[in-house]
XYZ file of C-alpha atoms in Angstrom:
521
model
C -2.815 -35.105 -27.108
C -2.733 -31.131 -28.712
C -0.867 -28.423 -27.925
C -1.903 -25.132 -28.897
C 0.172 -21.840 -27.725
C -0.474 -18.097 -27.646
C 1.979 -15.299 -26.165
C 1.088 -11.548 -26.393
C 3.004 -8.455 -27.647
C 4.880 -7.294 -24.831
C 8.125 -9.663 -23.882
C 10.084 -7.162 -25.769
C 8.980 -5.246 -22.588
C 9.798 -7.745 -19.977
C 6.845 -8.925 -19.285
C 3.924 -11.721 -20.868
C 0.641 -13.616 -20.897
C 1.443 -17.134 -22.425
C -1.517 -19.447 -22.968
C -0.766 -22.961 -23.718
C -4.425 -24.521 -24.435
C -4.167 -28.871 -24.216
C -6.893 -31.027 -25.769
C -7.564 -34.315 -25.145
C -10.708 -36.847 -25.680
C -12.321 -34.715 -28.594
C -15.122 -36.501 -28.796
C -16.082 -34.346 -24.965
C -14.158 -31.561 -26.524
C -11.888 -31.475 -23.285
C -9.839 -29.034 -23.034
C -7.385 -27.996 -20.215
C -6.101 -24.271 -20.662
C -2.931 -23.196 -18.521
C -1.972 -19.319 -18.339
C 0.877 -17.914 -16.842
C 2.043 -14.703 -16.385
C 5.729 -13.902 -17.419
C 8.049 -11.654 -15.699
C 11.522 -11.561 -17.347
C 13.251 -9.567 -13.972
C 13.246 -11.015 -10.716
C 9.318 -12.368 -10.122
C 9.946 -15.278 -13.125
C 7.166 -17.185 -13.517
C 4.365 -14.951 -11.912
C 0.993 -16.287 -11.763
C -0.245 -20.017 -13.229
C -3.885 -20.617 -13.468
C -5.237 -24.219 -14.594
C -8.984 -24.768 -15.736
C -10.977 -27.813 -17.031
C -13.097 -26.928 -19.687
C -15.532 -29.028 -21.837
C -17.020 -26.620 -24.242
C -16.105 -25.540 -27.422
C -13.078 -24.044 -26.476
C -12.437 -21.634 -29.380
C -15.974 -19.945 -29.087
C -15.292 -20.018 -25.564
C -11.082 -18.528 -25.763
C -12.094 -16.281 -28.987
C -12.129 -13.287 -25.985
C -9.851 -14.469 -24.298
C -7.309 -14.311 -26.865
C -7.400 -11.366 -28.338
C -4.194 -9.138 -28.738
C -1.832 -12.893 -28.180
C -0.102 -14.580 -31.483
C -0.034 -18.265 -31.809
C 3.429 -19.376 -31.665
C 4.411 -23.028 -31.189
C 4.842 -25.189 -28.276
C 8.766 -25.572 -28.068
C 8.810 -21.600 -28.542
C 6.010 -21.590 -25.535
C 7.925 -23.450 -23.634
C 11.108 -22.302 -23.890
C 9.857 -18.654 -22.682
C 8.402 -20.154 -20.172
C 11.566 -21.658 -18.951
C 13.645 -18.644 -19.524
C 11.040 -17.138 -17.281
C 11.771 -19.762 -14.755
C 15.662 -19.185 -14.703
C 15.115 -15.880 -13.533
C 13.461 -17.470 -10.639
C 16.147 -19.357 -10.088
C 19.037 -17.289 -10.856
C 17.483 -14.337 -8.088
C 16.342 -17.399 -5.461
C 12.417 -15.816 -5.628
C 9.314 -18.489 -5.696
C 7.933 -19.415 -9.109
C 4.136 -19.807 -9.216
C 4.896 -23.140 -10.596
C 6.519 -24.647 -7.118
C 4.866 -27.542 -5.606
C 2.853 -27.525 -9.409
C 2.912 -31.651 -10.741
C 0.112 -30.930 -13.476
C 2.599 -29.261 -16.145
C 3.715 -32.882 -17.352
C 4.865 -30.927 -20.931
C 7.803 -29.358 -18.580
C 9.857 -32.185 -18.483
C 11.977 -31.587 -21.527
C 14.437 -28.205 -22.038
C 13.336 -25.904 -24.642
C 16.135 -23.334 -23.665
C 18.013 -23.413 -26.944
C 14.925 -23.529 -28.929
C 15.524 -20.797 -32.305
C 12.954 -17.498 -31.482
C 13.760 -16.016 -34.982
C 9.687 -17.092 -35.471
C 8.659 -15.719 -32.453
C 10.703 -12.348 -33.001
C 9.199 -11.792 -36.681
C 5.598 -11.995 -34.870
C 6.537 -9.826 -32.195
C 8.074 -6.920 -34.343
C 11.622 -7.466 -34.164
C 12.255 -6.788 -37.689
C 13.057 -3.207 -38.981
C 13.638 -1.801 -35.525
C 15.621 1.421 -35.668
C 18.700 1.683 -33.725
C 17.723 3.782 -31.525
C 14.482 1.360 -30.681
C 16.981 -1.875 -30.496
C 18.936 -0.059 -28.109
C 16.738 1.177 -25.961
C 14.962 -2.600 -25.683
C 18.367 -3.897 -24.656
C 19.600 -1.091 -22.655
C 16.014 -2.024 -20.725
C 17.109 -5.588 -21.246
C 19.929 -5.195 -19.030
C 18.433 -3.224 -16.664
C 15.936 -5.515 -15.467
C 18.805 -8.411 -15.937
C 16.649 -9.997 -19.221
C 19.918 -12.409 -19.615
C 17.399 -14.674 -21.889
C 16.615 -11.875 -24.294
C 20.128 -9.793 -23.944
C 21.193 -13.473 -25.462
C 19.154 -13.791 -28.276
C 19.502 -10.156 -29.170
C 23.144 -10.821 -29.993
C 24.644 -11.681 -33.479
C 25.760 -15.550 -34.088
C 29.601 -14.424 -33.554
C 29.051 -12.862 -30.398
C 26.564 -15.612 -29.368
C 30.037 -17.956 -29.891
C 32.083 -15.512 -27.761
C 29.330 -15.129 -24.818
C 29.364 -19.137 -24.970
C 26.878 -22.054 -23.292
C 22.931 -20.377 -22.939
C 22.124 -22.088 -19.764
C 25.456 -20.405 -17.747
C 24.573 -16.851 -19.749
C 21.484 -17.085 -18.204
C 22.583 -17.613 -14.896
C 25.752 -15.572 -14.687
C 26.035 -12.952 -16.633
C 25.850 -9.065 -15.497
C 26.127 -10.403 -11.510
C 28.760 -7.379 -11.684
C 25.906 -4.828 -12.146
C 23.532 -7.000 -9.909
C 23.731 -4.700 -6.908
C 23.168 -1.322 -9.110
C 20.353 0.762 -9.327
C 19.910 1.438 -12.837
C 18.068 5.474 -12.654
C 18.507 6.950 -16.273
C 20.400 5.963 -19.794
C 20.616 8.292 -22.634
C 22.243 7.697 -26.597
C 24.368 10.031 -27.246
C 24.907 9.712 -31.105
C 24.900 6.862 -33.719
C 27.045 6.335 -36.520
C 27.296 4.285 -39.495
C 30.472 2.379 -40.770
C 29.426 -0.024 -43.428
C 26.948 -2.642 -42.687
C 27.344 -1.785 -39.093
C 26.069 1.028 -36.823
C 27.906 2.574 -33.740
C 26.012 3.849 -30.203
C 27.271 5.717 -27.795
C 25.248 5.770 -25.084
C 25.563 6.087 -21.159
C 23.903 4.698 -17.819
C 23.959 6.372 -15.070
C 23.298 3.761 -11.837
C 23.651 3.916 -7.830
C 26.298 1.672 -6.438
C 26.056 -0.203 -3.492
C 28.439 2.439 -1.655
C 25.632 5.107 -2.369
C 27.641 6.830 -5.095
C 25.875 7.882 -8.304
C 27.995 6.688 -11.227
C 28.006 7.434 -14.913
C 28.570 4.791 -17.819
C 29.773 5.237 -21.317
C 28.991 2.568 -23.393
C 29.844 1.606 -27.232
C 27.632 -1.311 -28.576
C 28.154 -2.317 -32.356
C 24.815 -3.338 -34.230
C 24.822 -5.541 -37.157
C 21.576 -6.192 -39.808
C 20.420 -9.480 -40.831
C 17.755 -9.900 -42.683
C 16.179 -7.185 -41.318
C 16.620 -7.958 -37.708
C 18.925 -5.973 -35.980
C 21.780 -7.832 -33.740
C 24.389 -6.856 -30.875
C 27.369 -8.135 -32.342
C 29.612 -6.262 -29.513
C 29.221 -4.397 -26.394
C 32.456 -2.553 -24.767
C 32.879 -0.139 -21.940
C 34.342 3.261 -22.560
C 35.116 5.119 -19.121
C 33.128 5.253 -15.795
C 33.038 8.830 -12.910
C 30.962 9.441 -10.262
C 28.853 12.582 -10.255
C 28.980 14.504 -7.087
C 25.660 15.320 -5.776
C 25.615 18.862 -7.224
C 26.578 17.287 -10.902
C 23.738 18.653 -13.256
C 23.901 15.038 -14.746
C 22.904 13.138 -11.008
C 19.336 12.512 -11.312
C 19.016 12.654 -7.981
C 19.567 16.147 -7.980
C 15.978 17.463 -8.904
C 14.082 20.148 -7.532
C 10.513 19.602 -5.752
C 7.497 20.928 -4.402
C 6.799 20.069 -0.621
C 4.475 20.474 1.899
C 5.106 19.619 5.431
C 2.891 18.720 7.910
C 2.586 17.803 11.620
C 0.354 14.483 12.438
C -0.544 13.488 15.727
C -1.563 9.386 14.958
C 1.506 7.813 13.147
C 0.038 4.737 12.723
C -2.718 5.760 11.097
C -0.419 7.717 8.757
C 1.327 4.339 7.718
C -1.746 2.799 7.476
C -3.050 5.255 4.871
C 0.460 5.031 3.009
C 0.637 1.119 2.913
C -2.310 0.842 2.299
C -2.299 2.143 -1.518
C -1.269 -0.300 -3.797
C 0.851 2.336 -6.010
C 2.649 3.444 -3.173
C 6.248 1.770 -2.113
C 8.243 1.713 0.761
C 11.660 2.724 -0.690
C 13.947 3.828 1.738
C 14.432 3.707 5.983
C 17.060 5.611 7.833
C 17.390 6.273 11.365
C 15.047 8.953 12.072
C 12.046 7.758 9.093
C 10.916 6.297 6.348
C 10.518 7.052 2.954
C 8.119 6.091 0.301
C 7.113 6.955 -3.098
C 4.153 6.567 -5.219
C 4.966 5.307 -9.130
C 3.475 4.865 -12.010
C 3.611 1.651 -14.428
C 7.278 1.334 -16.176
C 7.412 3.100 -19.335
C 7.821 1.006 -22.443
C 11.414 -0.259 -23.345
C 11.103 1.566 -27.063
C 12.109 4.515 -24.745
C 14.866 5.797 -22.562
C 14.440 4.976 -19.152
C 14.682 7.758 -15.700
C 14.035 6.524 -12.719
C 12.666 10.230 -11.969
C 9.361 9.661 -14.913
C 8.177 6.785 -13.090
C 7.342 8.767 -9.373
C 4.217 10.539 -8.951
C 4.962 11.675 -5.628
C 7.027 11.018 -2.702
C 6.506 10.356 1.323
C 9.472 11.137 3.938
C 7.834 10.745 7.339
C 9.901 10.784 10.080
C 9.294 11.106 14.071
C 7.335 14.112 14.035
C 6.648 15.640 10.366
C 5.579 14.114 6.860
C 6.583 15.674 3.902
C 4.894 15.368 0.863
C 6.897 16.252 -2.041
C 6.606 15.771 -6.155
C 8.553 17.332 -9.321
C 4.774 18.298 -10.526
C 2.654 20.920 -8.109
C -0.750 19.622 -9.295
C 0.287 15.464 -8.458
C 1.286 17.179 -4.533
C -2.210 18.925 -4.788
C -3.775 15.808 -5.665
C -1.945 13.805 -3.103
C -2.432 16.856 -0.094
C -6.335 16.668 -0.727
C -6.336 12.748 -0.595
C -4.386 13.025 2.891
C -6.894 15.194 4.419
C -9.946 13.706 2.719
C -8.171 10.292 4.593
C -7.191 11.576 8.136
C -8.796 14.999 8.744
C -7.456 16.867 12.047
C -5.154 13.889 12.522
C -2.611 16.006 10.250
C -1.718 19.788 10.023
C -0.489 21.692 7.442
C 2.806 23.783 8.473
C 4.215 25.138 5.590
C 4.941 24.996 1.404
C 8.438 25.223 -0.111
C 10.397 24.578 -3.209
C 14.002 23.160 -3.135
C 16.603 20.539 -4.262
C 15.261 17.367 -2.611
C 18.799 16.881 -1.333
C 18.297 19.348 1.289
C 15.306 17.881 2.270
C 16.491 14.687 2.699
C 19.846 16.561 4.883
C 17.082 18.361 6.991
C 14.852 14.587 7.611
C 18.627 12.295 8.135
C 20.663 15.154 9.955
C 17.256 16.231 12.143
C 17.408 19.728 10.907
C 14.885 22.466 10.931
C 14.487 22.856 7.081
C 14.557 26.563 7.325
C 17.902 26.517 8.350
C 18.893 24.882 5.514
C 16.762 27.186 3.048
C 19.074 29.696 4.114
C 22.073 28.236 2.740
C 23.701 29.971 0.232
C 20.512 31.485 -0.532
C 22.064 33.377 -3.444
C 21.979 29.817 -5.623
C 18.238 30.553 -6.033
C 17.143 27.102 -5.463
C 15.149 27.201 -2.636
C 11.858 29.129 -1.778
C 9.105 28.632 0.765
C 5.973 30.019 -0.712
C 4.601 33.983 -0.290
C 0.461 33.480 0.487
C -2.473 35.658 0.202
C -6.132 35.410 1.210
C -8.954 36.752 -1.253
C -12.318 37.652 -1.496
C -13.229 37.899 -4.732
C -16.990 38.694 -5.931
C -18.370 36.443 -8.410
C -17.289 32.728 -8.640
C -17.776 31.530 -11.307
C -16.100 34.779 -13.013
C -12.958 34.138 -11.054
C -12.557 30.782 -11.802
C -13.030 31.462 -15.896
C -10.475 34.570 -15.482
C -8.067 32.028 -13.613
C -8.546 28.990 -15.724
C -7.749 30.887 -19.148
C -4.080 32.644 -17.672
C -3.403 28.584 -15.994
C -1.691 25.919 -17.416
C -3.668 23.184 -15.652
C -6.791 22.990 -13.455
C -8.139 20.012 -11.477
C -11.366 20.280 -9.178
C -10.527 18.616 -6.164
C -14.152 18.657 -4.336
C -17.424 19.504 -5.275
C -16.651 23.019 -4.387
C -12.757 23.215 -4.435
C -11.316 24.028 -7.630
C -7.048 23.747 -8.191
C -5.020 25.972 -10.533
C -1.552 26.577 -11.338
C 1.037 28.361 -13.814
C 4.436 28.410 -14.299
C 6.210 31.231 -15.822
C 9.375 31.289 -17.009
C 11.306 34.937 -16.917
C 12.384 36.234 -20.081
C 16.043 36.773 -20.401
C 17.462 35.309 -17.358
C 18.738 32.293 -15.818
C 17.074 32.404 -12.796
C 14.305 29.781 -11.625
C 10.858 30.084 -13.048
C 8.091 31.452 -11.021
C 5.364 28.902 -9.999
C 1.738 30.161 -8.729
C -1.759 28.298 -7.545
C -5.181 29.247 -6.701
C -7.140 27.462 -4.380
C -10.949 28.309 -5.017
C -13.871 27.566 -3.088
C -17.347 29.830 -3.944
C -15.754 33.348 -3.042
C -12.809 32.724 -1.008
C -8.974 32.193 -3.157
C -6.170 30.758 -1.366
C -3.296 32.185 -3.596
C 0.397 30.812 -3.673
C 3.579 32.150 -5.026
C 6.560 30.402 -5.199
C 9.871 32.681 -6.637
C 7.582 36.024 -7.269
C 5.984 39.053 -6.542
C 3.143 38.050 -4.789
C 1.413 41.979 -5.173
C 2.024 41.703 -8.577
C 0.034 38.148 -9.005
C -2.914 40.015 -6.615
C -3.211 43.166 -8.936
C -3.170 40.626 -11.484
C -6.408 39.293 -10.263
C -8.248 42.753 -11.311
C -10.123 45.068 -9.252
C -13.121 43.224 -7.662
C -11.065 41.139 -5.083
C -10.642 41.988 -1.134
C -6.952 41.242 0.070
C -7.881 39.716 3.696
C -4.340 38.489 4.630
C -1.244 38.726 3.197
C 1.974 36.010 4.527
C 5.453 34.992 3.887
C 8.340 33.148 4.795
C 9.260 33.280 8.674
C 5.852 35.046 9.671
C 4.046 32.059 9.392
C 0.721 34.010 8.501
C 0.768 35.920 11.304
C 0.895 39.265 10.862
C 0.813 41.677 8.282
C 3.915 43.684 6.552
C 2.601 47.082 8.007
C 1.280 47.050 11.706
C -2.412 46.525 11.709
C -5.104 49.327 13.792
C -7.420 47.552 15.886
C -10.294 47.504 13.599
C -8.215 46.435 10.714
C -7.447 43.378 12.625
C -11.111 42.703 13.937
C -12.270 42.647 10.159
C -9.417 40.609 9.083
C -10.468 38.063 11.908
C -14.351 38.219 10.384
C -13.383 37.546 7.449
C -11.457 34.525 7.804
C -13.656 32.812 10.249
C -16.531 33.669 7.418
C -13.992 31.938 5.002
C -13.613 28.688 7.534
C -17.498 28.378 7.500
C -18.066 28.747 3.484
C -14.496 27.048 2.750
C -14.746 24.095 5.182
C -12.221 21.836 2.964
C -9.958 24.741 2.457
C -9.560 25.008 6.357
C -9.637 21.216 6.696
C -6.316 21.147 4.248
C -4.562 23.860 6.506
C -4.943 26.500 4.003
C -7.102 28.806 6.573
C -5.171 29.883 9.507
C -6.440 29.281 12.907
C -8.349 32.919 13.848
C -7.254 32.713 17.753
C -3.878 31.586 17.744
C -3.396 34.355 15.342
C -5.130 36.869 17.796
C -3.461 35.717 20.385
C -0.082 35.977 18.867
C -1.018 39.543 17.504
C -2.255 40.565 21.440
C -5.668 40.736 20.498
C -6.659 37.703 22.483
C -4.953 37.398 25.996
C -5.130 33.386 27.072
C -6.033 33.708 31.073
């Protein structure tokens, strides 16, 4: 019987495909090929797939196997095992369980020298800044297997027996959320170099707590080691701290919703989106991207796209980026339609939004807060009619940082801009677009200044802020003046259908009727 093993790049990363390919009778050219996917956190030993072949198997695997190395069996299985500690170590199910096929598990490979297997997958000449950043990642995801081969012979002595390493070690940081590390500076004193870096994690008492760290590298042979790891000093960062990373402003839209279910249903049923978080009065969720590489610092805060808080009678949709909420706003009325209503736009620390959702506040009250911190604003709107398409959306695309076209007719813009010699908050504006009609949105500006902006062949229909809900105008309106703005923006309901369908066109008789133009009998 023959053993041949492959492994690809990424374990440095947490994660791996290992093929082990097993031939017997060669004059049928049976083969049996076993691939597993590795998961060095929690998950272990992922996925195991077993096939009979009896083919040519290297004509047949020469797809198959590009971007793996071959490494040998004992180092195969010995990843493979260190994969299945983690199952053990966090009690999950290995996709191995109940598995009596994998007769070349019997042995343990856990001691097995990876020096080979770290030349192929570029251990050697790392920088310090890359080697720490793997093992800051390392211990983040609790790697125990590769924070233990990552350490220099002498501190391999001190850390003692593998097998309990592997089991045991970091259980103090097991119930911390790791959300952001950071090197501070290196430093060279002979043959070794010196890191400062910190961590800053979420204990289990929902304090945010910061982490200085010094780890000691050592060289050999041009593989970087961790000969020693020590703990400086520790705080916790009050929720204000410009260091908490859960402090960070966003962009939210709230909306009513009349079928909950249905709203859950379209959340869970996304496989990028997570349930994160349930308090009394909702639920939160948040849509992520893949993990970044471990080359690279880690924040929890690069890895969400967007965010969910839907409690009993509002969802808010809320992201550090305007165009990912645009993106996510147009998906959630392309899903459910009338079955949700747009209320209103703001931008603020997300810790008040969470106060308003957990105490049951109107958010406006809170907006108002020591307004004078300039950290909160609910958007300024204006309705346009502006001649010309496709000249408005070529004037608007070349003053924009970034445009996206939503629908076949809907086109998204936005800018920031950042004022010159001051430390106040940057101003934020977007254009909606459909054929004629411009939505416009201004969040910490002059909203006449952005319209004059716009040139002279645009017709201001309706002008709203904060607290008027687009109801009325600054200046009292004559009769007429209302009757035309009325025309105009049922016109703009008919030509703009997605526009209205997102909440971005107010309702034309509750706004007559609220401006006594209509009379309800």
């Amino acid at each position: 019987m023959n053993f041949t093993a492959y492994v690809t790049l990424e374990r440095l990363n947490g994660q791996c495909d290992l093929i082990i390919l097993e031939e017997k009778g060669l004059a049928t050219q049976e083969l049996k090929a076993h691939s597993f996917l590795l998961s060095f956190n929690h998950e272990g030993i992922k996925k195991y797939i077993v096939q009979k072949l009896i083919i040519p198997h290297r004509k047949y695997w020469e797809k198959e196997l590009v971007g793996h190395v071959q490494i040998d069996l004992p180092i195969a299985l010995a990843l493979l095992q260190d994969a299945y500690q983690q199952n053990i170590r966090f009690g999950t199910r290995s996709a191995l369980d109940g598995e009596k096929t994998v007769s070349f598990l019997q042995h343990s490979f856990l001691n097995v020298d990876k020096g080979k297997l770290w030349r192929k997958l570029s251990l050697v000449n790392l920088t310090p800044v890359e080697f720490t950043h793997i093992y800051l990642a390392a211990l983040k995801r609790m790697d125990n297997a590769l924070l233990y081969d990552l350490s220099s012979a002498e501190r391999k002595k001190r850390l003692g027996s593998r097998d309990k390493f592997l089991l045991s070690y970091g259980e103090n940081l097991r119930a911390y959320t790791f959300l952001k590390s950071k090197i501070l500076k290196i430093e060279q004193q002979g043959e070794k170099r010196i890191v400062t870096v910190f961590l800053i994690l979420s204990t289990p008492e929902d304090e945010v707590m910061k982490i200085n760290y010094r780890l000691v590298l050592l060289g050999k042979g041009g593989v970087l080691y961790l000969d020693d790891l020590q703990e400086l000093k520790r705080s916790v960062l009050t929720e204000e701290h410009p260091e908490n990373p859960v402090n960070y402003q966003v962009f939210c839209s709230a909306y009513n919703f009349s079928q909950a279910a249905s709203l859950r249903k379209w959340l869970e049923s996304s496989p990028d989106v997570f349930l994160t978080g349930e308090f009394a009065g909702g639920t939160c969720y948040k849509l992520l991207k893949p993990e970044e590489v471990s080359r690279q610092s880690f924040d929890v805060l690069s890895g969400i796209i967007c965010e969910f808080l839907l409690t009993e009678n509002e969802l808010f949709i809320y992201a550090q980026k305007l165009c990912h909420l645009a993106q996510r706003e147009y998906m959630l009325v392309q899903a459910l339609g009338d079955k949700v209503e747009f209320k209103q736009k703001y931008y603020l620390p997300v810790r008040k939004l969470y106060r308003a959702a957990i105490l049951g506040l109107p958010l406006e009250e809170l907006l108002q807060e020591r307004a004078d911190k300039g950290d909160s604003f609910p958007i300024q709107s204006a309705l346009l009619f502006w001649q010309g398409y496709g000249q408005a959306c070529e004037i608007i695309k070349k003053e924009t940082q970034y445009h996206l076209q939503l629908d076949k007719t809907v086109w998204y813009f936005f800018q920031e801009r950042k004022k010159e010699n001051s430390d106040k908050s940057s101003s934020f504006i977007e254009y909606y677009i459909s054929g004629d009609w411009l939505r416009l949105n201004v969040y910490n500006g002059n909203i006449e200044e952005e319209i004059n902006k716009l040139g002279p062949h645009i017709e201001l229909i309706k002008e709203c802020g904060f607290g008027d809900r687009c109801d009325i105008f600054n200046v009292p309106l004559s009769k007429e003046k209302q009757w035309k703005m009325f025309k105009m923006i049922n016109l703009m309901g008919r030509e703009a259908p997605f526009l209205k369908a997102m909440g971005l066109i107010p309702c034309v008789k509750g706004m007559a009727q609220r401006l006594g133009a209509l009379v309800q009998q």
